Short mmCIF file of C-alpha atoms in Angstrom, two decimals:
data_model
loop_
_atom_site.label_atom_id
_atom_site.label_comp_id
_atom_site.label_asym_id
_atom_site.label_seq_id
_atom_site.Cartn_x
_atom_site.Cartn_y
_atom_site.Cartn_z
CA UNK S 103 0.00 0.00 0.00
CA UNK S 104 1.08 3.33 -1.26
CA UNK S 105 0.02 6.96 -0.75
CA UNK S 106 -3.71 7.21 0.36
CA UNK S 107 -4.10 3.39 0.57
CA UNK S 108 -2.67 3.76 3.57
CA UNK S 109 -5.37 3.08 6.40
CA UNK S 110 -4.31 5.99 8.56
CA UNK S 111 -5.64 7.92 5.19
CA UNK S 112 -8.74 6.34 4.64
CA UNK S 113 -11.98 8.45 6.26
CA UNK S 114 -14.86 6.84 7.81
CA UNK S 115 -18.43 6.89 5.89
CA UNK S 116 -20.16 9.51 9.05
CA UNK S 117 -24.12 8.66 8.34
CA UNK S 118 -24.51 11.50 10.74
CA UNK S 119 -24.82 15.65 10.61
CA UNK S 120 -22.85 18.24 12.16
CA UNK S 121 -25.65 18.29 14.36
CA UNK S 122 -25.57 14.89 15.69
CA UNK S 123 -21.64 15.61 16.11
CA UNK S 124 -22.64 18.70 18.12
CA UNK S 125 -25.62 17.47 20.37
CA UNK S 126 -24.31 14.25 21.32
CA UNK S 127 -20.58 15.67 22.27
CA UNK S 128 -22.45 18.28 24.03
CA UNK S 129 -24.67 15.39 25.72
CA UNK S 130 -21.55 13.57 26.73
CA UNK S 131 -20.05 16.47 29.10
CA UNK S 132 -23.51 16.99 30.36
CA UNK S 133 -24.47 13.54 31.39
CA UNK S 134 -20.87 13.15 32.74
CA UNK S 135 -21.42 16.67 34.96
CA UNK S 136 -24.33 15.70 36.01
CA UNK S 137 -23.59 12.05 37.15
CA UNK S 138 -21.03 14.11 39.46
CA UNK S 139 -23.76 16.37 40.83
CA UNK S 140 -25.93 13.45 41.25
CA UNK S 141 -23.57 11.28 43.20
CA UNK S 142 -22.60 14.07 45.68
CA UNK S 143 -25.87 15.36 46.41
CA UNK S 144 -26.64 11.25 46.83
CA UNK S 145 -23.91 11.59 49.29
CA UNK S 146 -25.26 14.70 50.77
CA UNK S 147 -28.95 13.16 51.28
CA UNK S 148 -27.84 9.65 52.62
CA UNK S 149 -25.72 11.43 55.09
CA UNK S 150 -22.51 9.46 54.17
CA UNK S 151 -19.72 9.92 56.64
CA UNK S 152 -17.04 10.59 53.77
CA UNK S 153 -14.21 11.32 56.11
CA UNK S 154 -15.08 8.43 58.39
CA UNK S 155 -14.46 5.89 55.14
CA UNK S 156 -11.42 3.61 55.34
CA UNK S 157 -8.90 4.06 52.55
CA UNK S 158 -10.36 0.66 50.81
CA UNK S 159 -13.74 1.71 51.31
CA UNK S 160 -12.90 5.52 49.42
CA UNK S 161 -11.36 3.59 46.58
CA UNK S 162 -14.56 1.35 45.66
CA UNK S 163 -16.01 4.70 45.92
CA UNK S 164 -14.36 6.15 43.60
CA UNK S 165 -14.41 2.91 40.76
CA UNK S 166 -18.43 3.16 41.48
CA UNK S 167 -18.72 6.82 40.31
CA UNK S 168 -16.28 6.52 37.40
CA UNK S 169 -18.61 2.74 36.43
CA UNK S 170 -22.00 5.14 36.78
CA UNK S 171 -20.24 7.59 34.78
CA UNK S 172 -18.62 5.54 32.13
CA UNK S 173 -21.96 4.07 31.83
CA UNK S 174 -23.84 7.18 31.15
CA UNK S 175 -21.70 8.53 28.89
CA UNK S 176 -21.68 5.67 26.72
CA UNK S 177 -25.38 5.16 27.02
CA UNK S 178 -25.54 8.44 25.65
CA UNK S 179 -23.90 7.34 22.61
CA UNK S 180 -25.56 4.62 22.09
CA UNK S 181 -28.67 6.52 22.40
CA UNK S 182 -28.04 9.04 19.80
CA UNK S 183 -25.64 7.75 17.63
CA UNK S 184 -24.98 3.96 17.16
CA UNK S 185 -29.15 3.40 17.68
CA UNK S 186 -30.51 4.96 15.72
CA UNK S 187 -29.28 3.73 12.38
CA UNK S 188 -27.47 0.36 10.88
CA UNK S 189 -23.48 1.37 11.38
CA UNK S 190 -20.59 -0.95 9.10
CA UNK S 191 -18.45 -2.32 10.87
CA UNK S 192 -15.17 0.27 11.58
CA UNK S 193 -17.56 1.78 13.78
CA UNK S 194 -17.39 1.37 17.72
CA UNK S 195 -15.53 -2.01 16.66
CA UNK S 196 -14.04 -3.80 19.64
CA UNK S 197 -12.54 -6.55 17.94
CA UNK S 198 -10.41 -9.53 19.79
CA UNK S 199 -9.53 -11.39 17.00
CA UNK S 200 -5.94 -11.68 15.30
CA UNK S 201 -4.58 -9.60 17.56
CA UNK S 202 -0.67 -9.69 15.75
CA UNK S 203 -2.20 -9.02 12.22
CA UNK S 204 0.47 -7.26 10.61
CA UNK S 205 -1.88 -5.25 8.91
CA UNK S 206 -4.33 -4.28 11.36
CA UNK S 207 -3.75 -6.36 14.71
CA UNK S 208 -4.51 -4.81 17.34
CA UNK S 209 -2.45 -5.99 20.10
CA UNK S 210 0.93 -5.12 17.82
CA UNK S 211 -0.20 -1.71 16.94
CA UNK S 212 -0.88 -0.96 20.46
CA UNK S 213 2.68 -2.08 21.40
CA UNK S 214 3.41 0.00 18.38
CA UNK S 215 1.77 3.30 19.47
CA UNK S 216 2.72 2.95 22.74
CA UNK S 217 6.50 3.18 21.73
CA UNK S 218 5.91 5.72 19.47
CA UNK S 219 3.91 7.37 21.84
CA UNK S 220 6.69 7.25 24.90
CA UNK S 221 9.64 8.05 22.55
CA UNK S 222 7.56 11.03 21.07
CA UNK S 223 6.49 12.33 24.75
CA UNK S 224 10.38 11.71 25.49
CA UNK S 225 12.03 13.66 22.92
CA UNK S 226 9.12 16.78 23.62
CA UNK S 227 10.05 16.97 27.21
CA UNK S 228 14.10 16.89 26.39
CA UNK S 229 13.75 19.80 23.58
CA UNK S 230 11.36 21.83 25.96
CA UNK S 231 13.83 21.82 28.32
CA UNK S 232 16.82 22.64 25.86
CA UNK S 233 14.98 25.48 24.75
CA UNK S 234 13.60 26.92 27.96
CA UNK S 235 16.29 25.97 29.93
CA UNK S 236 14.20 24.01 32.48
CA UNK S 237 12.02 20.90 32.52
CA UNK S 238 9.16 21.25 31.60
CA UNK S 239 6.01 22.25 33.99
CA UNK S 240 4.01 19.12 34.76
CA UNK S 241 0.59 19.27 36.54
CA UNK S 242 0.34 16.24 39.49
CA UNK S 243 -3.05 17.53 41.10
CA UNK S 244 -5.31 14.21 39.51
CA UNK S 245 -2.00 11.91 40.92
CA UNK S 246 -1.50 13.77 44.00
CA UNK S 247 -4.77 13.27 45.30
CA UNK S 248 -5.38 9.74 44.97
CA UNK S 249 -1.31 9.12 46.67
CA UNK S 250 -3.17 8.23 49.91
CA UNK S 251 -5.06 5.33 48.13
CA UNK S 252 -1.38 4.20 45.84
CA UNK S 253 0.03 1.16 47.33
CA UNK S 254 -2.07 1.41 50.33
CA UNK S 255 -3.78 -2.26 49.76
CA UNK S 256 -4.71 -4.62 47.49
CA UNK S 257 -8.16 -3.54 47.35
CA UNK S 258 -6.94 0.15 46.87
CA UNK S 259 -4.72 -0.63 43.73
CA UNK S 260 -7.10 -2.90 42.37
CA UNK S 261 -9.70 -0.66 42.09
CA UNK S 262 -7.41 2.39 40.95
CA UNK S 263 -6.34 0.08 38.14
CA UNK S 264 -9.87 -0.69 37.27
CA UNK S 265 -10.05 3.33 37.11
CA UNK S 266 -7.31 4.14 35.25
CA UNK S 267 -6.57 1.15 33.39
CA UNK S 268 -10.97 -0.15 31.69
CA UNK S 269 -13.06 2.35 32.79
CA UNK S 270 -10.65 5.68 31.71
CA UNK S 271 -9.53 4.08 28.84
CA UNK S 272 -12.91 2.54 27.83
CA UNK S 273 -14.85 6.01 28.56
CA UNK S 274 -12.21 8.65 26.87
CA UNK S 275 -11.88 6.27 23.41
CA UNK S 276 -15.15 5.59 23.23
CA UNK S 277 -15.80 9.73 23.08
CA UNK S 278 -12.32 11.03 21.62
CA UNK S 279 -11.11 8.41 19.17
CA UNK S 280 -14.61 6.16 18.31
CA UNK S 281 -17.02 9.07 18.00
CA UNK S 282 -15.15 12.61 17.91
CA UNK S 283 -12.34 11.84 15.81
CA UNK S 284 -14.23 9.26 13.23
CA UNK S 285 -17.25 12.24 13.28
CA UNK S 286 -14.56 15.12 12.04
CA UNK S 287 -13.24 12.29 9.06
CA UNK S 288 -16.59 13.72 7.32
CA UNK S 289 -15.46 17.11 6.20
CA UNK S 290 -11.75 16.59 7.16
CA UNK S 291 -9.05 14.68 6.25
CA UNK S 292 -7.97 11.46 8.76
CA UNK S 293 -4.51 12.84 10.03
CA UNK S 294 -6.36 16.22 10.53
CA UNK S 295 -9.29 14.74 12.67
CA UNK S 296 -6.69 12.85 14.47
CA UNK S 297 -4.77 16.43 15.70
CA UNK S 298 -8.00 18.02 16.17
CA UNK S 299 -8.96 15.17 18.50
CA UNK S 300 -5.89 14.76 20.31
CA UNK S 301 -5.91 18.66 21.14
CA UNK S 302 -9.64 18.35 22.93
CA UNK S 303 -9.15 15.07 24.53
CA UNK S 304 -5.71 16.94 26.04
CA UNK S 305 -7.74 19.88 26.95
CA UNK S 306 -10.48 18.14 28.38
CA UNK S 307 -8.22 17.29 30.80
CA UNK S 308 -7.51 20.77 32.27
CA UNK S 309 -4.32 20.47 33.11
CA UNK S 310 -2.33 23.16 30.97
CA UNK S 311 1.12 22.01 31.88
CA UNK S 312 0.24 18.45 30.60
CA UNK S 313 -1.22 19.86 27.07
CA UNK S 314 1.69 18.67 25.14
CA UNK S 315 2.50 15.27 26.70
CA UNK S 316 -1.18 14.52 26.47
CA UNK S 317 -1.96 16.24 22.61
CA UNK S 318 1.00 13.86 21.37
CA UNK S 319 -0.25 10.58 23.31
CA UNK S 320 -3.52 11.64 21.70
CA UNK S 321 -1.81 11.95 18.60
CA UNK S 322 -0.52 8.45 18.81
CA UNK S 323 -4.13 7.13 19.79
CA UNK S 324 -5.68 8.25 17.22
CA UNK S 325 -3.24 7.21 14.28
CA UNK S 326 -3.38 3.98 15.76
CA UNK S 327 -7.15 3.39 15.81
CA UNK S 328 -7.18 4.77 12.32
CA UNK S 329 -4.49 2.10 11.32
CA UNK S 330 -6.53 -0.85 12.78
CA UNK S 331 -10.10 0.75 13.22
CA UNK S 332 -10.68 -1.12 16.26
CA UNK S 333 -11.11 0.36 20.03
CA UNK S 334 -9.54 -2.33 21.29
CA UNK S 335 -5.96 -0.21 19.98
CA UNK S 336 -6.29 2.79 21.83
CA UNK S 337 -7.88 1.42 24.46
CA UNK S 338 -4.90 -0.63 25.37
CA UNK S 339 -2.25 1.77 24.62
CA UNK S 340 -4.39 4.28 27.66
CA UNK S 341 -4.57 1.62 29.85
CA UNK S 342 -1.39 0.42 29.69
CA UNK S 343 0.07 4.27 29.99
CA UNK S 344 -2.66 5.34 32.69
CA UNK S 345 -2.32 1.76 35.06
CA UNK S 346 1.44 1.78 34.47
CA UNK S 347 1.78 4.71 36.71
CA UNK S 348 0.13 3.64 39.49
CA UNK S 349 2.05 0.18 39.44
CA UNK S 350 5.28 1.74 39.26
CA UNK S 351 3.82 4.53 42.05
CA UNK S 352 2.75 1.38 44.06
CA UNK S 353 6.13 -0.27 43.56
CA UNK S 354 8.01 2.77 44.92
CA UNK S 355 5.71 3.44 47.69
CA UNK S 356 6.06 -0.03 48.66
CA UNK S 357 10.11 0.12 48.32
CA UNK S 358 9.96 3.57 50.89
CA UNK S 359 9.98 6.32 48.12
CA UNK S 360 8.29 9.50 48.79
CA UNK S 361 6.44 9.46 46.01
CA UNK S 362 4.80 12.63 46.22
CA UNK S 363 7.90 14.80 46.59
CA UNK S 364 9.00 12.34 43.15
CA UNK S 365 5.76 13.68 41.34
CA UNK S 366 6.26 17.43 42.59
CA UNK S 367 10.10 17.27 41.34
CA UNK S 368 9.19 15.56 37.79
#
């Protein structure tokens, strides 16, 4: 395959408008806001002693509201977009099968993106700080406030995996990748939906000094999934990245590293 043969050229046949695009994106951070708003004033009514929870207890807390939220979101989806009408077969594809296809597998192209994706984010950080003269700021709020739970238990790093590692990667490439960035293939070219995709799934994150790492992991998600047009791709390469770092937080809490001064001092 030459030229625009290529898959990560090829756009996807959108049966839907602008509209669609707009509404159900729009639906997406509502239903996601409001699951929030939901679950605390839940928490409110019931009268749950929040600060009285155990550490294990605060974790399955936490994996329940991201399930009820990853839930939501995708039912709103489904709801407006995949239900509606008959979809072929590159869309919301999570596909098990030949996983080392050469062409189109989707366990080597994750392996593949994930490199690509780590040397990328590597070289960015080393010419940021050649240029400014200093590494690069890094934003550790999201990590900093789950430390207590890292390496505090089994139960505690097996549901912060869960998090970061299926529901995350499940919810954000279901949105970003499977919906956002296939949508914009309509009236744009594929390499051009994948940028524009990359740069609001890094902003959606708001964390400014994060916006490049996180537009070029984007970047790699998105060429991937338009290389093998299956979830599965992206979804891998995000949970991989996102449950790494609490296993390797959870191996150096566990070996007597202070691991937030590590995170403050990256």
């Amino acid at each position: 395959e030459t030229g625009l043969d290529w898959p990560i050229f090829k756009r996807w046949d959108v049966p839907w408008s602008w509209q669609t695009v707009s509404l159900t994106f729009f639906a997406c951070g509502i239903s996601f806001v409001l699951t929030g708003l939901i679950e605390t004033a839940a928490v409110s009514y019931f009268d749950l002693p929040i600060g009285e929870l155990s550490l294990d207890q605060k974790a399955e807390l936490l994996f329940l509201d991201q399930a009820v939220a990853t839930a939501a979101v995708l039912g709103v989806i489904y709801g407006l977009v995949y239900n509606p009408q008959p979809l072929s077969d590159d869309f919301f594809r999570y596909d098990i099968k030949e996983p080392f296809n050469l062409q189109n597998g989707w366990f080597l192209w994750s392996g593949v993106g994930l490199v690509g994706a780590l040397a990328a984010i590597a070289l960015l950080g080393a010419s940021l700080a050649l240029f400014s003269g200093e590494n690069p700021q890094r934003e550790t709020d999201a990590l900093v406030r789950l430390l207590p739970l890292i390496g505090s238990s089994v139960v505690s790093t097996t549901c912060l995996v869960g998090i970061t590692g299926v529901l995350a990667p499940l919810l954000e490439e279901t949105v970003f990748r499977g919906f956002l960035m296939v949508s914009l293939t309509k009236w744009l070219p594929t390499p051009v939906s994948v940028l524009i995709s990359a740069a609001v799934f890094a902003l959606a994150h708001f964390t400014l000094g994060e916006f490049p790492q996180l537009f070029v992991l984007g970047t790699a998600l998105g060429f991937s999934y338009s290389q093998t047009r299956n979830l599965l791709t992206p979804i891998t390469i995000h949970a991989l990245w996102n449950s790494g770092v609490i296993l390797l937080l959870t191996f150096l809490q566990l070996q007597g590293y202070d691991i937030k001064e590590l995170l403050q001092a990256s």
